[in-house]
Every structure is written in structure tokens, then in C-alpha cells.
Tab-separated table of C-alpha atoms in Angstrom:
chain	number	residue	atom	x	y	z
A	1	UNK	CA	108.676	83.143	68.919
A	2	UNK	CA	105.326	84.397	68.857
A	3	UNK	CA	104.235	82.474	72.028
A	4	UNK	CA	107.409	84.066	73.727
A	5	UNK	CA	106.843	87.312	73.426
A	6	UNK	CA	102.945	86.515	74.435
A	7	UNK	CA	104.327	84.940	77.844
A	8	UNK	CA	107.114	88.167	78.523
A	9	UNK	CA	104.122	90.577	77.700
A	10	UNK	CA	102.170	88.684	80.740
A	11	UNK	CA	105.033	88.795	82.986
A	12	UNK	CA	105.472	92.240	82.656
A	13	UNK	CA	102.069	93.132	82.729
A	14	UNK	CA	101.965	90.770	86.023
A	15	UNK	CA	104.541	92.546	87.438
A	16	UNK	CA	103.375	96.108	86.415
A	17	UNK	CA	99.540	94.949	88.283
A	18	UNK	CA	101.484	93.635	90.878
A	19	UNK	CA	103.872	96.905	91.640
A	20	UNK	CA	100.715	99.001	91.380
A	21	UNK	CA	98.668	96.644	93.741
A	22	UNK	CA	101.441	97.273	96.199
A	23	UNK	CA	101.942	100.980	95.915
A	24	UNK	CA	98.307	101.364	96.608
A	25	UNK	CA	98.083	98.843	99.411
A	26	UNK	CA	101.148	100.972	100.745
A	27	UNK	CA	99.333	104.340	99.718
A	28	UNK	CA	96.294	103.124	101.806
A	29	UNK	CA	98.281	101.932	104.843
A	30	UNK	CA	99.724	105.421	105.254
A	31	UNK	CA	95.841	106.595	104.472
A	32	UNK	CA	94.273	104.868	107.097
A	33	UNK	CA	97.517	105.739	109.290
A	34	UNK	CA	96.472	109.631	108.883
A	35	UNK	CA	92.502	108.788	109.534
A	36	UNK	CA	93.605	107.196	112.692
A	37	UNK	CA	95.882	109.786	114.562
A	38	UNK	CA	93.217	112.392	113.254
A	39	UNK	CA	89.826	112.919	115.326
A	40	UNK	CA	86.678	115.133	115.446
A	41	UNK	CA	84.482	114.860	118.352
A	42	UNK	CA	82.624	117.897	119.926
A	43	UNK	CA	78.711	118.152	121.677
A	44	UNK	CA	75.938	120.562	121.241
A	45	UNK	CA	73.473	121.713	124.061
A	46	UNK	CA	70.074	123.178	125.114
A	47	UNK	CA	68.424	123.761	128.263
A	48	UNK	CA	64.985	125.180	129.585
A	49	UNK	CA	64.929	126.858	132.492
A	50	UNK	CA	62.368	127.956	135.299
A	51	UNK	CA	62.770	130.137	138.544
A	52	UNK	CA	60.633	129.159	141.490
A	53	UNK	CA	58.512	131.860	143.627
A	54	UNK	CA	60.671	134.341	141.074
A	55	UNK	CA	59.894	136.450	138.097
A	56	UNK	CA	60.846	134.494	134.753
A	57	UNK	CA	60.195	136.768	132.811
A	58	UNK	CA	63.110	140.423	132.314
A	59	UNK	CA	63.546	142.582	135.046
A	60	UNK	CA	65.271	146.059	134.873
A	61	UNK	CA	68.811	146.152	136.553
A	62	UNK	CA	68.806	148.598	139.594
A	63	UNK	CA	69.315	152.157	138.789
A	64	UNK	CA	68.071	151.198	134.944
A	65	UNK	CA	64.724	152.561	133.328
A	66	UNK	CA	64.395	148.729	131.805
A	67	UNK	CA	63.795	149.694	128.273
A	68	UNK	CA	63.988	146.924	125.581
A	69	UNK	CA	67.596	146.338	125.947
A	70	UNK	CA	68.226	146.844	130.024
A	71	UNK	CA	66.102	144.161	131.069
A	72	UNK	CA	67.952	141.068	132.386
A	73	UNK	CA	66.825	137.832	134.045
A	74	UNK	CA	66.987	136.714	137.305
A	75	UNK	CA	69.544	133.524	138.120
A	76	UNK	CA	72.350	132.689	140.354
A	77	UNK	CA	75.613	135.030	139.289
A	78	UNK	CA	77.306	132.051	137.917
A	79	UNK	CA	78.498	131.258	134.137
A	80	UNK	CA	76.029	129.700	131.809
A	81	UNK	CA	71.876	128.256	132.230
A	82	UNK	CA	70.896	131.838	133.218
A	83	UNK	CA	68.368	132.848	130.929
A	84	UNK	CA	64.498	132.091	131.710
A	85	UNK	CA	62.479	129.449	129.182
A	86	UNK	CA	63.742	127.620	126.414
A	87	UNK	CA	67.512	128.726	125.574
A	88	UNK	CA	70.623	127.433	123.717
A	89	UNK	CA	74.038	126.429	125.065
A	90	UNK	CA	76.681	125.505	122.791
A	91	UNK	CA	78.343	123.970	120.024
A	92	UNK	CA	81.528	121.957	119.744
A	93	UNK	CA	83.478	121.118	117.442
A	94	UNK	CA	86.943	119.424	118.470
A	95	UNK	CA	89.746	118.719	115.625
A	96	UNK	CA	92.491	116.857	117.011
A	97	UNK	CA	95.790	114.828	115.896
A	98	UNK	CA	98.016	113.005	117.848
A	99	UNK	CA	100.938	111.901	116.424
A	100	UNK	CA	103.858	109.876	118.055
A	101	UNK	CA	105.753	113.366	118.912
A	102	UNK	CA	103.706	116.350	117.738
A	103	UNK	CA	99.754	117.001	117.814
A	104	UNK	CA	97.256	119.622	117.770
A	105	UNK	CA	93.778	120.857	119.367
A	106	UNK	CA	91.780	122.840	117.124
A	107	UNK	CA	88.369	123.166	119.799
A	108	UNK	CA	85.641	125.182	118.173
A	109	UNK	CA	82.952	126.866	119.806
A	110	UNK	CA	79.432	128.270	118.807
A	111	UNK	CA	76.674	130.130	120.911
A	112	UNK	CA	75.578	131.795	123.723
A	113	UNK	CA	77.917	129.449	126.494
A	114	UNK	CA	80.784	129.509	123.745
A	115	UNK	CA	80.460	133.322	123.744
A	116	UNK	CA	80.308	133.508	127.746
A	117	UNK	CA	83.664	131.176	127.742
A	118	UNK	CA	85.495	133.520	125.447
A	119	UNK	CA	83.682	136.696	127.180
A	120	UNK	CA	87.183	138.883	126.670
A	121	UNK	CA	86.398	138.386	122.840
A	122	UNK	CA	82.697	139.395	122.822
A	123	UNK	CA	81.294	140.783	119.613
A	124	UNK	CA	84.460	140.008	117.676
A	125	UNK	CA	84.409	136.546	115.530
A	126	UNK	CA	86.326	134.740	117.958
A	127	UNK	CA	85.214	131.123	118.245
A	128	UNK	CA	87.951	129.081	119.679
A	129	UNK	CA	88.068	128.103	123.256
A	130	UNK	CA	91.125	125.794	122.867
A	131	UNK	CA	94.156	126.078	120.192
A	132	UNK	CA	97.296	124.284	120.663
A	133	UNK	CA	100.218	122.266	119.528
A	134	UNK	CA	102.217	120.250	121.683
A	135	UNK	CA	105.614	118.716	121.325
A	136	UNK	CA	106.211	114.915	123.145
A	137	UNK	CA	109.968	115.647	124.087
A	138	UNK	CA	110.568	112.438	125.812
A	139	UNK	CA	108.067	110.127	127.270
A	140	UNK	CA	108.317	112.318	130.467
A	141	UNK	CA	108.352	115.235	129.133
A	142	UNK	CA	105.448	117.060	127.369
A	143	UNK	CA	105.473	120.752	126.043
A	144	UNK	CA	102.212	122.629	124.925
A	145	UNK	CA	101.894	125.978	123.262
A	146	UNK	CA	98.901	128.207	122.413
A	147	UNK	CA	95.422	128.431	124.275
A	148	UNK	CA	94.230	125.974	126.591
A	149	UNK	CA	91.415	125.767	129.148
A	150	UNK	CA	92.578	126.015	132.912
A	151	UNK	CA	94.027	123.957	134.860
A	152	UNK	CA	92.311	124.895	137.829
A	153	UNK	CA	89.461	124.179	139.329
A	154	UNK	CA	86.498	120.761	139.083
A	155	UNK	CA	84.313	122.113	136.627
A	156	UNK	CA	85.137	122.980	132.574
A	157	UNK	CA	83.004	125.011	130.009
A	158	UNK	CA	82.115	121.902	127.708
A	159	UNK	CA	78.797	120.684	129.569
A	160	UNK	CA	79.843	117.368	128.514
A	161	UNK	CA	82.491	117.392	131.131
A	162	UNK	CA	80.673	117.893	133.704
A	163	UNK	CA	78.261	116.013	136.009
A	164	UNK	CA	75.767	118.967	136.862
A	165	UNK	CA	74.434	121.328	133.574
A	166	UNK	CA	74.456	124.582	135.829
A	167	UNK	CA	77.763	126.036	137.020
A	168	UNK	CA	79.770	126.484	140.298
A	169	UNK	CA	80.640	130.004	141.597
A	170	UNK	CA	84.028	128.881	141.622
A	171	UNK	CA	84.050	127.667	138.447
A	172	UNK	CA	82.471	131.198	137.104
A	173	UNK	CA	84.986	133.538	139.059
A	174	UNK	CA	88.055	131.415	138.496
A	175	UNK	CA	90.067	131.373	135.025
A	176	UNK	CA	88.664	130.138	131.952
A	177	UNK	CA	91.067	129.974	129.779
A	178	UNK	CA	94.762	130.899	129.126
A	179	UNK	CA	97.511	131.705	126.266
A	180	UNK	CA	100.869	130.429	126.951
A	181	UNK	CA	103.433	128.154	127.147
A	182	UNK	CA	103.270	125.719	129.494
A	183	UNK	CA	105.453	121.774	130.105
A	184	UNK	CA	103.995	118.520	131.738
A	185	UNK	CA	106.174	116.137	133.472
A	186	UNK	CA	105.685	112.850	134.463
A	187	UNK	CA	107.793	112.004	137.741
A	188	UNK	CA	106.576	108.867	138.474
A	189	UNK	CA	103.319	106.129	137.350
A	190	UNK	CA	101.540	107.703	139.729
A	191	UNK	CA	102.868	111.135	140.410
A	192	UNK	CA	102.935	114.282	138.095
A	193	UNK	CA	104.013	117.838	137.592
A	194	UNK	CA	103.264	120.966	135.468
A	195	UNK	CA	105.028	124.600	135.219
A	196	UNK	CA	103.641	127.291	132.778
A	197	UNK	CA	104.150	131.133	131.755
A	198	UNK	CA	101.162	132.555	130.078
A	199	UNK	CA	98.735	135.988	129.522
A	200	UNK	CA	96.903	137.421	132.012
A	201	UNK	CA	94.071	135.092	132.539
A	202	UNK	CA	91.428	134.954	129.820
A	203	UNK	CA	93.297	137.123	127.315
A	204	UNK	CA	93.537	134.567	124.636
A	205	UNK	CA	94.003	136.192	121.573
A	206	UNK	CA	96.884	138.733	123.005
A	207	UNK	CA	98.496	140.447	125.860
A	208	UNK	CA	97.271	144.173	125.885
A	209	UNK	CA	99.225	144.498	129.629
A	210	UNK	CA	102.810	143.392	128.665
A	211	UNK	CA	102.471	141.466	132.107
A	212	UNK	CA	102.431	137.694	132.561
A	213	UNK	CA	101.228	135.136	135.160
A	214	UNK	CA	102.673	131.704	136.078
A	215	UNK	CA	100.758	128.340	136.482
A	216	UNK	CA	101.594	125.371	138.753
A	217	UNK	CA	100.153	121.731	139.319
A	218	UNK	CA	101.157	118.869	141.110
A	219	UNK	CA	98.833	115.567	140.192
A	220	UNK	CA	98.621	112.615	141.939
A	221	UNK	CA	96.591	109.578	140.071
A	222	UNK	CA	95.621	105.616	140.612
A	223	UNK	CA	93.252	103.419	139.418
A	224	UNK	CA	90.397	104.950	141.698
A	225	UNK	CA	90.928	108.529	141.339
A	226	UNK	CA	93.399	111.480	141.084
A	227	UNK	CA	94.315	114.809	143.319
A	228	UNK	CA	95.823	117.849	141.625
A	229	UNK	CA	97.062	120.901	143.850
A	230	UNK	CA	97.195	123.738	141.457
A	231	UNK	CA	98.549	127.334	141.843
A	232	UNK	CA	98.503	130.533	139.999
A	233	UNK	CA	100.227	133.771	140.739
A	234	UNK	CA	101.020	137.186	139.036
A	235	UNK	CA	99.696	140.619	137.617
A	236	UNK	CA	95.986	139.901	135.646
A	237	UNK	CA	95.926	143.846	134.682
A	238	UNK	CA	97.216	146.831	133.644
A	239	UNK	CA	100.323	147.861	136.107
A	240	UNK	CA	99.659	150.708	138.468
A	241	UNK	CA	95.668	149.789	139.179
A	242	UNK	CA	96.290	146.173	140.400
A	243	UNK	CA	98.454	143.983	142.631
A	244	UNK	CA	99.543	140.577	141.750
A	245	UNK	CA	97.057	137.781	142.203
A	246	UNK	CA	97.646	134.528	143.823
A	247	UNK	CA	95.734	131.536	143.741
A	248	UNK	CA	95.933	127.936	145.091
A	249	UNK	CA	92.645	125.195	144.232
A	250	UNK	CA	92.836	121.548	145.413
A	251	UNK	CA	90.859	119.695	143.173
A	252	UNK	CA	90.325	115.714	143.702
A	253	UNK	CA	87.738	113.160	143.472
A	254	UNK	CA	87.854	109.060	143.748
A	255	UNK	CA	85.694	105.989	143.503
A	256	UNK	CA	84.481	105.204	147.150
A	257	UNK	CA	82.744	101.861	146.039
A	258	UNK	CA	81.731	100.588	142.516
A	259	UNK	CA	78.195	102.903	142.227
A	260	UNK	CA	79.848	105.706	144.670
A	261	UNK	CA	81.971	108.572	143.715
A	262	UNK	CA	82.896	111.611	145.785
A	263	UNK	CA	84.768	115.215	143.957
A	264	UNK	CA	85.923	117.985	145.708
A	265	UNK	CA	87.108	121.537	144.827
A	266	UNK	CA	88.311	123.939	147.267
A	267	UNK	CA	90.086	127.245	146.342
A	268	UNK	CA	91.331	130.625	147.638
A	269	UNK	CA	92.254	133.622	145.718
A	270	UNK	CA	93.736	136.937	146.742
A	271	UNK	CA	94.576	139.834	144.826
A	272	UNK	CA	96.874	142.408	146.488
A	273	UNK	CA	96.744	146.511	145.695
A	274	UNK	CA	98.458	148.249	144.048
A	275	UNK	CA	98.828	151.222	146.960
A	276	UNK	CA	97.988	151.186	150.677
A	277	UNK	CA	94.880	149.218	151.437
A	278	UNK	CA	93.578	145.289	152.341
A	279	UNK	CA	93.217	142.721	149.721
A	280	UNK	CA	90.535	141.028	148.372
A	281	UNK	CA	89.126	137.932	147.029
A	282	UNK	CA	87.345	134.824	147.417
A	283	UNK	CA	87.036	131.414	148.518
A	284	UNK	CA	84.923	128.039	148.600
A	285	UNK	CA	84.664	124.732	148.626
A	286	UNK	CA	82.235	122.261	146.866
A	287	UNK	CA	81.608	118.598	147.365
A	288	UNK	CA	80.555	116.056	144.328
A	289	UNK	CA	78.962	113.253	145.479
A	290	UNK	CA	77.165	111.022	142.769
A	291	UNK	CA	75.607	107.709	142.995
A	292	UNK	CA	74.945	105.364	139.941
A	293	UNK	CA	71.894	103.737	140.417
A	294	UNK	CA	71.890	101.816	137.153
A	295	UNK	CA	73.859	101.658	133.837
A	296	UNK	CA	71.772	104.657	132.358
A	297	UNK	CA	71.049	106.720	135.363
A	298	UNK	CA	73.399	108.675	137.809
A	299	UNK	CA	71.897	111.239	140.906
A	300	UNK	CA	74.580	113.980	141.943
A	301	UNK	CA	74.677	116.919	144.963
A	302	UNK	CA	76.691	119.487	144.532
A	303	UNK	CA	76.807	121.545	147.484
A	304	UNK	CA	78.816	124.832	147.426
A	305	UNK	CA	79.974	127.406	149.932
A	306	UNK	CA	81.189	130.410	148.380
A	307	UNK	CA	82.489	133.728	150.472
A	308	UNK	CA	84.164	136.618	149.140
A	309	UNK	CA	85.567	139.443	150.845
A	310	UNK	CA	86.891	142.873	150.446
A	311	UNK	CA	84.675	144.252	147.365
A	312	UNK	CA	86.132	141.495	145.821
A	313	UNK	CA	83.401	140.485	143.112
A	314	UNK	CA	79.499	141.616	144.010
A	315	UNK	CA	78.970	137.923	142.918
A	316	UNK	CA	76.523	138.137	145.819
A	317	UNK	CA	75.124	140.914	148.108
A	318	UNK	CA	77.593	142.417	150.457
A	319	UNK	CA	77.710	143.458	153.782
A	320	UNK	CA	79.530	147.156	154.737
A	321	UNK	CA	82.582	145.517	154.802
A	322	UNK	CA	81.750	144.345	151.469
A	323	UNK	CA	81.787	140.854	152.436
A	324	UNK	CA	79.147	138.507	151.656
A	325	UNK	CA	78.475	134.550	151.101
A	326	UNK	CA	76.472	131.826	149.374
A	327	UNK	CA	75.587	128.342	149.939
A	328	UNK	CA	74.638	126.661	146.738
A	329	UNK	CA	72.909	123.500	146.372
A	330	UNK	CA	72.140	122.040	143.452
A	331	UNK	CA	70.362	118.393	143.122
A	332	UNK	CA	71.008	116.822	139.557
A	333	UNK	CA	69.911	113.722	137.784
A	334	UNK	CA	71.895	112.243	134.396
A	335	UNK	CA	70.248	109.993	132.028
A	336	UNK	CA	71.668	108.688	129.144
A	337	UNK	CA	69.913	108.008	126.292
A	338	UNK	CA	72.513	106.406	123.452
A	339	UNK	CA	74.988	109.257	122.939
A	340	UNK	CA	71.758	111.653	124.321
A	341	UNK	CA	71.705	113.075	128.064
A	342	UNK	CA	69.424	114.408	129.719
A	343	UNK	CA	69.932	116.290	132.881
A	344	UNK	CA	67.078	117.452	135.321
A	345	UNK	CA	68.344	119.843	138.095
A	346	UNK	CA	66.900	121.636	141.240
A	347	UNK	CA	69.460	124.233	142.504
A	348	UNK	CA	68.663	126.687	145.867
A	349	UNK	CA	70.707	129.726	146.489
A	350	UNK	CA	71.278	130.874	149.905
A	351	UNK	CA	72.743	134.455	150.475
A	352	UNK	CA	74.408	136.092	153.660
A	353	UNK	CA	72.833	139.016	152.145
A	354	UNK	CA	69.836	140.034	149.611
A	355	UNK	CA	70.631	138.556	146.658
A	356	UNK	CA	67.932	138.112	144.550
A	357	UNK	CA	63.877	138.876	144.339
A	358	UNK	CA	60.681	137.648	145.168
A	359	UNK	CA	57.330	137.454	142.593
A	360	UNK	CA	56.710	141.041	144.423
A	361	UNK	CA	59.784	142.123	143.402
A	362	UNK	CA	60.921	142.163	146.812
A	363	UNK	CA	64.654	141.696	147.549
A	364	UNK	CA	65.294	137.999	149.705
A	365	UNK	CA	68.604	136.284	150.196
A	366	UNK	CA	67.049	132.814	147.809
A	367	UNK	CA	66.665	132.175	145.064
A	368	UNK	CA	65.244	127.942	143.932
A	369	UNK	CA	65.220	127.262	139.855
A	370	UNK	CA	64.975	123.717	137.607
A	371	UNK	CA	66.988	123.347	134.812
A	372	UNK	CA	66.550	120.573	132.453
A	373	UNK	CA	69.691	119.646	130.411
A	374	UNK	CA	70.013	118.281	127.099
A	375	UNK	CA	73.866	117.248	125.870
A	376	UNK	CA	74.553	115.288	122.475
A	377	UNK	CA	77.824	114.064	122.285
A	378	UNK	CA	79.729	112.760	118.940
């Protein structure tokens, strides 16, 4: 009897220890099941930065007395790598999880490039350059909600996306960001489509204007490359001081041979009055060629033309008809050191107009500068 209830005692203890060595193997499954659909990945940046036959050090604005706080330094009018010496970029800090239907972007941003990217939110504790949930209806269908970077244009904010550490003027006078609601749709394996409604550009955190602007992209991809012909158009301000703006930006780039690649961005924007008068705007085009010359090192050109007309900006000097123009070249070198890259830069500025100064203060229509990059990625 007493060897009986010994042996039940072990069974049931066997099958308690087994039960609980199966609810935990089944706890851990749907553990590592969560760990795997969830990801953090971000970069942080630096940069030094040296104009040549320019000042370096702060120069008063025109019309400014250049106290303490007026002085500025001198650099192209383009977004980021403008300050002289030793200076900080960014960092990043991407939470992300991608389920089989629903997902989210939580991107983080710190610094003086994450403050430029969010510039409509300067001085308030804004941090985020992306935030958004999407929703995979169908396998063709895709909808996204909240704030997202554009959709336009070659370059992004994240220096780890692109090839060259300084910016485009495209890139700096085209959207950023944008708040909204917007659906992908795949139409074929190679072919794609996206429609969205959204804030007036760059007002992520709310829509002061009551006014909205829609977004348009048609993508074409293969194995080599991909072209995407994208389109914006509607009121960016307050009704009754501006006219609707419209915008259309080809943006495209392919493997010409194995070590060979070749981008390009082209764009046009035009931004109608309100009352009688012309409108104004801008447009460019840039080419991205970039040639691998081993498994660690990568030389790029980026060569820019950039023309706006009508008052549009004063990205550049202007002309009485307030039209002016730059050609932008900038000469860049990657080198990757494990997740480390470094990226040496020359960049010359050409202006239609004076632009920029001499040493002697003097104004001249050039401007030459090296920037050396440093991106960590994890």
C-alpha cells in the first residue's frame, strides 16, 4: 500500500513538473515572440567643420550690432553641419514593432540637427521626429497615422540615411516632416502607389491654420533600383496671406554596375498669392553618383543646381527681380569602420549673386568648407 501511494505521489508530481515545464516553454515562446517583432535601433553624430579663405569664427548678421548673441557663422543656407569647429549633430533613438497587422514608430530625437528637424517646435520639449501607427489592411493595402518624415525628396534628416553628411538645398527648403493620415498601395511586384491628407507641412504637433495639404507618390522598384514621382499640393498657412502650394519631386537612383550607383532628385515648387501678383518658388536638380572602391570605402559627388525665383526664399543672394541661383558641389568620402563611419567632405558654393564673405569680410558669390563626419549606428 505504502509503495502505491509512493509511485501515485511521483506521477503526480511528474505530471505537475511536466505541466509547469510546458507552460513556461509556452510562456517563453510567446516571450521571445514579443522580443522579436519589437526593435530599437537609432545613430548618434558629430562633425568638425572648417571654412576655406572664410572667417570661422561669428560674424554679425547685416544690419546687427553683433553683440554676444547676434553673431552667426558663415555656411551654405542649407539644414544641418553649419556651425564652425567641433559641433554635435544628433541622437536617435528608434522604437519600433511590427506585428502581422498593426505596428508602431516611436523615432526619438536629441540635439542641435534633431532641434533643426523639428524647427516649428523650437524651445518647447518636443523630441520626436517620427510617431506613428499603421494598420496592414490587406497585403496591398497599408494605412499609417500620426507623424512621419516626407515623402519627398533624396535626402532625410537621420545622417545615417544619407550618403553625404552636409545637406542639399532641396532637401533644406522642401518638407521635413508631416502629421496626417496617409494609405500605401501596392498595385503590382514592381509598381506602387500612395495618397495622403495631412497638416500644413512641418506642423507636427497640431494644425494652428484649420487648412490641410494632400500628398501623392507613385513608386516604381526592381532589383537594381527604384523611381518615385511624388506630389504635394494645398494651403501651408494662414488663409488670406498665402496661396496654395504645389509641388512635384522625381526622385530615383539605380545600380549602373556592381561598384557604380547613380541618384537623382529633381523638384519644382510654386506657391500662388493670395491677391494679384506672380508666384514664387524654387527649383533644382542634384545628381548622386558614388563609386565603391572597396568593401569599406565609398567616394560620392553630389552636384546641385538650385534657382529660386520671385522672393521666394533669400536662400541665396537675389537679383532685382529677386531671383537668384546656386551650384553646389560637394565631394564626399565614406569609410566604415565596424558600425563607425567616417565621412570627409569638400563642398564649393557657387552663387548667381553675393552670397557669402571673404577673410576681409568682403561679400563674393563662394563660399569652399570641409566637413568631417562621424555616424555610429546601432
Amino acid at each position: 500500500m505504502k509503495t502505491k501511494t509512493v509511485t501515485n505521489f511521483f506521477k503526480r508530481a511528474g505530471l505537475l513538473v511536466l505541466a509547469f515545464v510546458c507552460f513556461t516553454a509556452v510562456a517563453q515562446e510567446e516571450e521571445e515572440k514579443w522580443f522579436d517583432n519589437f526593435s530599437i535601433s537609432g545613430s548618434v553624430d558629430g562633425y568638425y567643420r572648417y571654412n576655406i579663405g572664410a572667417p570661422n569664427r561669428g560674424i554679425a548678421p547685416v544690419g546687427e550690432e553683433g553683440d554676444n548673441g547676434a553673431y552667426q557663422f558663415l555656411a551654405p543656407a542649407t539644414s544641418f553641419a553649419n556651425e564652425s569647429g567641433f559641433a554635435l549633430g544628433m541622437g536617435n533613438v528608434i522604437l519600433g514593432y511590427e506585428g502581422e497587422k498593426v505596428g508602431f514608430v516611436a523615432d526619438l530625437v536629441f540635439g542641435p540637427r534633431g532641434e533643426d528637424a523639428v524647427f516649428l517646435s523650437t524651445g518647447s520639449a518636443q523630441i520626436v521626429n517620427q510617431l506613428y501607427a499603421y494598420w496592414n489592411v490587406s497585403e496591398k493595402v497599408k494605412l499609417t497615422v500620426g507623424n512621419f518624415n516626407t515623402f519627398l525628396g533624396y535626402e532625410v534628416i537621420s545622417p545615417a540615411g544619407n550618403f553625404n553628411y552636409s545637406t542639399s538645398y532641396m532637401f533644406s527648403y522642401g518638407p521635413f516632416s508631416h502629421t496626417g493620415l496617409k494609405a500605401d498601395f501596392t498595385l503590382s511586384e514592381k509598381w506602387s502607389a500612395m495618397l495622403a491628407v495631412m497638416n500644413p507641412t512641418d506642423f507636427t504637433e497640431n494644425n494652428p491654420y484649420d487648412t490641410y495639404i494632400v500628398g501623392a507618390q507613385l513608386g516604381y522598384t526592381t532589383d537594381n533600383g527604384s523611381a518615385y514621382l511624388n506630389f504635394r499640393y494645398g494651403n501651408e498657412g494662414e488663409p488670406g496671406e498665402v496661396g496654395p502650394t504645389f509641388q512635384a519631386d522625381l526622385t530615383t537612383g539605380w545600380d549602373v554596375a556592381e561598384s557604380f550607383y547613380l541618384g537623382i532628385n529633381a523638384t519644382y515648387l510654386s506657391t500662388e498669392p493670395q491677391e494679384d501678383g506672380d508666384a514664387s518658388g524654387f527649383y533644382g536638380i542634384a545628381l548622386y553618383p558614388q563609386y565603391k572602391t572597396s568593401e569599406k570605402f565609398t567616394i560620392g559627388l553630389r552636384g546641385e543646381y538650385f534657382a529660386e525665383y520671385n522672393n521666394a526664399l533669400g536662400a541665396v543672394g537675389l537679383d532685382d527681380e529677386g531671383d537668384g541661383s546656386v551650384i553646389a558641389a560637394t565631394l564626399t568620402g565614406s569609410y566604415d569602420i565596424g558600425d563607425l563611419t567616417l565621412k570627409p567632405e569638400l563642398r564649393l558654393d557657387t552663387a548667381s549673386e553675393d552670397s557669402f564673405v571673404d577673410n576681409d569680410l568682403e561679400p563674393t558669390k563662394s563660399l569652399s568648407s570641409f566637413v568631417l563626419g562621424a555616424i555610429y549606428r546601432f
